[in-house]
Amino acid sequence: MINNSTKELILETARIEEVVGDFVALKKRGANLLGLCPFHNERTPSFTVSPSKGFFKCFGCGKAGDSLTFIMEHEHQTFPEALRYLAKKYNITIEEEAPTPEYLEQQSHRENLFTVIAFAQQFYQDYLWNAEEGKAIGLSYFHERGFTDDIIRRFNLGFSHDKWDGLTAAAIQEGYKVEFLEKTGLTILNENKQYDRFRGRVMFPIHNLTGRVIALVRVF
Ligand SMILES: [Zn+2]
């Protein structure tokens, strides 16, 4: 666990314009910098970065914060992950202290969610390539849209069963807990019944900077 003096050093060292500038093209506008907001769709820039205050604020969607919140929000990282990201960016050596039991529990909970998402991604991908329904609807949809097999594989695209509980039943059979399936949003619980959120859809995984799948979204 990162100790407090390291945390302070990271927060003092991080320059908001550099941290945001790795992801957003910023232009000088007076004392501030301006760019297109990465958190909502816009054509006219309303995303402002203030180097002197160490803050960003979007006047379109209202999102605001410092370097750390930017990385957490933009890269879907936890507080400690974002700290480590910034430490790496600024070559700061992290001093560790023993983690608390609460911290350990939180981490294992998060790992469980990632494991469930990774299972679902593989499940949807296998279904796209190997099942008749996946090939007939999902794969042909991607081909019609001009996606090559190489792209489809590289981005781990998939297809969800047109069944009430295709994924949920398979995951439970593999030993995944319904509780975690529900937390990822892939399974919906309703009066003791459980069913898949996504059915008969082509699926895109979302990766974070470290290449980990953090969510799955449907396309049509
Ligand atoms: Zn915005």
Short mmCIF file of C-alpha atoms and ligand atoms in Angstrom, two decimals:
data_model
loop_
_atom_site.label_atom_id
_atom_site.label_comp_id
_atom_site.label_asym_id
_atom_site.label_seq_id
_atom_site.Cartn_x
_atom_site.Cartn_y
_atom_site.Cartn_z
CA MET A 1 0.00 0.00 0.00
CA ILE A 2 1.35 3.45 -0.94
CA ASN A 3 2.35 5.49 2.12
CA ASN A 4 1.13 9.03 2.74
CA SER A 5 4.33 10.94 2.04
CA THR A 6 4.57 9.25 -1.38
CA LYS A 7 0.94 10.19 -2.08
CA GLU A 8 1.65 13.82 -1.25
CA LEU A 9 4.78 13.87 -3.38
CA ILE A 10 2.86 12.43 -6.36
CA LEU A 11 0.06 14.98 -6.02
CA GLU A 12 2.52 17.87 -5.71
CA THR A 13 4.57 16.74 -8.70
CA ALA A 14 1.76 15.92 -11.16
CA ARG A 15 1.03 18.78 -13.57
CA ILE A 16 -2.62 18.75 -14.62
CA GLU A 17 -1.84 20.06 -18.11
CA GLU A 18 0.66 17.23 -18.70
CA VAL A 19 -1.55 14.50 -17.26
CA VAL A 20 -4.59 15.59 -19.29
CA GLY A 21 -2.37 16.48 -22.27
CA ASP A 22 -1.47 12.79 -22.70
CA PHE A 23 -5.10 12.14 -23.68
CA VAL A 24 -6.57 15.44 -24.86
CA ALA A 25 -5.16 17.95 -27.37
CA LEU A 26 -5.05 21.24 -25.45
CA LYS A 27 -4.65 24.77 -26.73
CA LYS A 28 -3.69 27.86 -24.75
CA ARG A 29 -6.53 30.18 -23.91
CA GLY A 30 -5.33 32.97 -21.61
CA ALA A 31 -4.11 31.50 -18.34
CA ASN A 32 -5.95 28.26 -19.07
CA LEU A 33 -5.90 25.50 -21.66
CA LEU A 34 -8.87 24.41 -23.71
CA GLY A 35 -9.76 21.16 -25.49
CA LEU A 36 -12.55 18.81 -26.53
CA CYS A 37 -14.02 17.07 -23.50
CA PRO A 38 -13.10 13.37 -23.30
CA PHE A 39 -16.14 12.65 -21.13
CA HIS A 40 -18.90 13.76 -23.48
CA ASN A 41 -19.32 14.31 -27.21
CA GLU A 42 -18.77 17.85 -28.33
CA ARG A 43 -17.59 19.79 -31.36
CA THR A 44 -16.83 23.08 -29.67
CA PRO A 45 -14.27 22.79 -26.87
CA SER A 46 -15.60 23.48 -23.38
CA PHE A 47 -13.09 21.40 -21.46
CA THR A 48 -10.83 23.74 -19.49
CA VAL A 49 -7.59 22.98 -17.68
CA SER A 50 -6.16 25.40 -15.14
CA PRO A 51 -2.41 24.79 -14.55
CA SER A 52 -2.32 27.29 -11.68
CA LYS A 53 -5.19 25.64 -9.80
CA GLY A 54 -4.26 22.10 -10.83
CA PHE A 55 -7.84 21.45 -11.93
CA PHE A 56 -9.85 20.54 -15.01
CA LYS A 57 -13.48 21.46 -15.57
CA CYS A 58 -15.88 20.84 -18.42
CA PHE A 59 -18.51 23.50 -18.90
CA GLY A 60 -20.51 21.14 -21.10
CA CYS A 61 -21.02 18.12 -18.85
CA GLY A 62 -19.80 19.52 -15.54
CA LYS A 63 -17.05 16.97 -14.98
CA ALA A 64 -14.24 18.44 -12.86
CA GLY A 65 -11.30 17.38 -10.72
CA ASP A 66 -7.53 17.14 -10.32
CA SER A 67 -4.85 14.97 -11.98
CA LEU A 68 -5.75 11.97 -9.91
CA THR A 69 -9.50 12.15 -10.56
CA PHE A 70 -8.80 12.63 -14.25
CA ILE A 71 -6.87 9.35 -14.45
CA MET A 72 -9.42 7.53 -12.28
CA GLU A 73 -12.34 8.68 -14.43
CA HIS A 74 -10.71 8.56 -17.81
CA GLU A 75 -8.89 5.26 -17.38
CA HIS A 76 -11.43 3.63 -15.05
CA GLN A 77 -8.77 3.16 -12.41
CA THR A 78 -8.99 2.96 -8.65
CA PHE A 79 -7.37 5.57 -6.41
CA PRO A 80 -4.20 3.47 -5.81
CA GLU A 81 -3.96 2.51 -9.50
CA ALA A 82 -4.15 6.15 -10.53
CA LEU A 83 -1.47 7.04 -7.97
CA ARG A 84 0.81 4.36 -9.40
CA TYR A 85 0.14 5.60 -12.90
CA LEU A 86 1.20 9.14 -11.94
CA ALA A 87 4.22 7.87 -9.97
CA LYS A 88 5.40 6.02 -13.06
CA LYS A 89 4.83 9.03 -15.29
CA TYR A 90 6.96 11.24 -13.01
CA ASN A 91 9.55 8.61 -12.02
CA ILE A 92 8.60 8.76 -8.36
CA THR A 93 9.65 5.77 -6.26
CA ILE A 94 6.71 4.45 -4.33
CA GLU A 95 7.22 3.70 -0.65
CA GLU A 96 4.93 1.01 0.55
CA GLU A 97 3.39 0.16 3.91
CA ALA A 98 1.46 -2.96 4.92
CA PRO A 99 -2.07 -2.97 3.48
CA THR A 100 -5.04 -2.82 5.82
CA PRO A 101 -7.61 -5.67 5.89
CA GLU A 102 -10.25 -3.33 4.37
CA TYR A 103 -7.95 -2.56 1.49
CA LEU A 104 -7.27 -6.25 0.85
CA GLU A 105 -10.97 -7.05 0.84
CA GLN A 106 -11.72 -4.27 -1.60
CA GLN A 107 -8.98 -5.51 -3.93
CA SER A 108 -10.21 -9.08 -3.98
CA HIS A 109 -13.74 -7.88 -4.68
CA ARG A 110 -12.47 -5.93 -7.66
CA GLU A 111 -10.44 -8.89 -8.92
CA ASN A 112 -13.58 -11.03 -8.81
CA LEU A 113 -15.41 -8.55 -11.01
CA PHE A 114 -12.58 -8.50 -13.55
CA THR A 115 -12.53 -12.29 -13.63
CA VAL A 116 -16.25 -12.40 -14.39
CA ILE A 117 -15.87 -9.82 -17.16
CA ALA A 118 -12.95 -11.74 -18.66
CA PHE A 119 -15.06 -14.92 -18.66
CA ALA A 120 -17.96 -13.12 -20.38
CA GLN A 121 -15.66 -11.64 -23.01
CA GLN A 122 -14.26 -15.08 -23.88
CA PHE A 123 -17.75 -16.56 -23.84
CA TYR A 124 -19.12 -13.99 -26.30
CA GLN A 125 -16.04 -14.30 -28.49
CA ASP A 126 -16.28 -18.12 -28.66
CA TYR A 127 -19.95 -17.82 -29.48
CA LEU A 128 -19.27 -15.45 -32.36
CA TRP A 129 -16.77 -17.79 -34.01
CA ASN A 130 -18.16 -21.21 -33.14
CA ALA A 131 -21.95 -21.11 -32.83
CA GLU A 132 -24.28 -21.11 -35.85
CA GLU A 133 -26.18 -18.11 -34.50
CA GLY A 134 -22.98 -16.23 -33.77
CA LYS A 135 -21.62 -16.82 -37.27
CA ALA A 136 -24.92 -16.22 -39.09
CA ILE A 137 -25.81 -12.97 -37.32
CA GLY A 138 -22.78 -11.59 -35.49
CA LEU A 139 -19.93 -12.47 -37.81
CA SER A 140 -21.88 -11.60 -40.95
CA TYR A 141 -22.81 -8.24 -39.39
CA PHE A 142 -19.15 -7.42 -38.76
CA HIS A 143 -18.20 -8.52 -42.29
CA GLU A 144 -20.95 -6.36 -43.81
CA ARG A 145 -19.60 -3.41 -41.86
CA GLY A 146 -16.18 -3.98 -43.37
CA PHE A 147 -14.47 -5.53 -40.33
CA THR A 148 -11.82 -8.08 -41.33
CA ASP A 149 -11.37 -11.32 -39.38
CA ASP A 150 -8.06 -9.96 -38.14
CA ILE A 151 -9.72 -6.85 -36.67
CA ILE A 152 -12.56 -8.90 -35.17
CA ARG A 153 -10.03 -11.11 -33.39
CA ARG A 154 -7.69 -8.31 -32.40
CA PHE A 155 -10.44 -6.36 -30.67
CA ASN A 156 -11.95 -9.49 -29.09
CA LEU A 157 -15.39 -8.81 -30.55
CA GLY A 158 -18.17 -11.21 -29.69
CA PHE A 159 -21.82 -12.08 -29.92
CA SER A 160 -24.31 -12.73 -27.12
CA HIS A 161 -26.80 -15.63 -27.21
CA ASP A 162 -30.34 -14.86 -28.12
CA LYS A 163 -31.39 -16.70 -24.97
CA TRP A 164 -32.58 -15.45 -21.59
CA ASP A 165 -29.66 -16.78 -19.64
CA GLY A 166 -26.99 -18.03 -22.06
CA LEU A 167 -24.12 -16.26 -20.32
CA THR A 168 -25.53 -16.35 -16.80
CA ALA A 169 -26.15 -20.12 -16.86
CA ALA A 170 -22.70 -20.84 -18.32
CA ALA A 171 -20.98 -18.60 -15.75
CA ILE A 172 -22.81 -20.16 -12.82
CA GLN A 173 -21.92 -23.60 -14.11
CA GLU A 174 -18.28 -22.51 -14.18
CA GLY A 175 -18.55 -21.52 -10.51
CA TYR A 176 -18.95 -17.73 -10.80
CA LYS A 177 -21.20 -16.18 -8.18
CA VAL A 178 -24.47 -14.55 -9.22
CA GLU A 179 -23.60 -11.65 -6.91
CA PHE A 180 -20.56 -10.78 -9.04
CA LEU A 181 -22.39 -11.33 -12.31
CA GLU A 182 -24.98 -8.84 -11.19
CA LYS A 183 -22.38 -6.30 -10.03
CA THR A 184 -20.77 -6.27 -13.48
CA GLY A 185 -24.19 -5.50 -14.98
CA LEU A 186 -24.03 -8.55 -17.26
CA THR A 187 -26.77 -10.34 -15.34
CA ILE A 188 -30.03 -8.82 -14.18
CA LEU A 189 -31.71 -10.18 -11.07
CA ASN A 190 -35.46 -9.85 -10.85
CA GLU A 191 -37.58 -11.59 -8.23
CA ASN A 192 -35.17 -14.51 -7.86
CA LYS A 193 -34.92 -14.90 -11.62
CA GLN A 194 -31.68 -14.12 -13.36
CA TYR A 195 -31.25 -13.28 -16.98
CA ASP A 196 -28.66 -11.84 -19.37
CA ARG A 197 -28.62 -8.12 -20.00
CA PHE A 198 -27.32 -8.63 -23.54
CA ARG A 199 -29.11 -11.02 -25.87
CA GLY A 200 -28.55 -11.48 -29.59
CA ARG A 201 -26.16 -8.54 -29.81
CA VAL A 202 -22.69 -8.00 -31.17
CA MET A 203 -20.38 -7.21 -28.25
CA PHE A 204 -17.41 -4.86 -27.95
CA PRO A 205 -15.07 -5.12 -24.97
CA ILE A 206 -13.62 -1.92 -23.49
CA HIS A 207 -9.99 -2.10 -22.44
CA ASN A 208 -8.14 0.24 -20.09
CA LEU A 209 -4.51 1.37 -20.50
CA THR A 210 -3.12 -1.84 -19.06
CA GLY A 211 -5.00 -3.86 -21.68
CA ARG A 212 -7.48 -5.30 -19.24
CA VAL A 213 -11.12 -5.70 -20.25
CA ILE A 214 -13.11 -3.45 -17.93
CA ALA A 215 -16.55 -3.59 -19.51
CA LEU A 216 -18.56 -5.06 -22.35
CA VAL A 217 -21.00 -3.04 -24.43
CA ARG A 218 -23.43 -4.00 -27.12
CA VAL A 219 -23.48 -2.37 -30.52
CA PHE A 220 -26.90 -3.03 -31.96
ZN ZN B 1 -17.66 17.31 -20.83
#
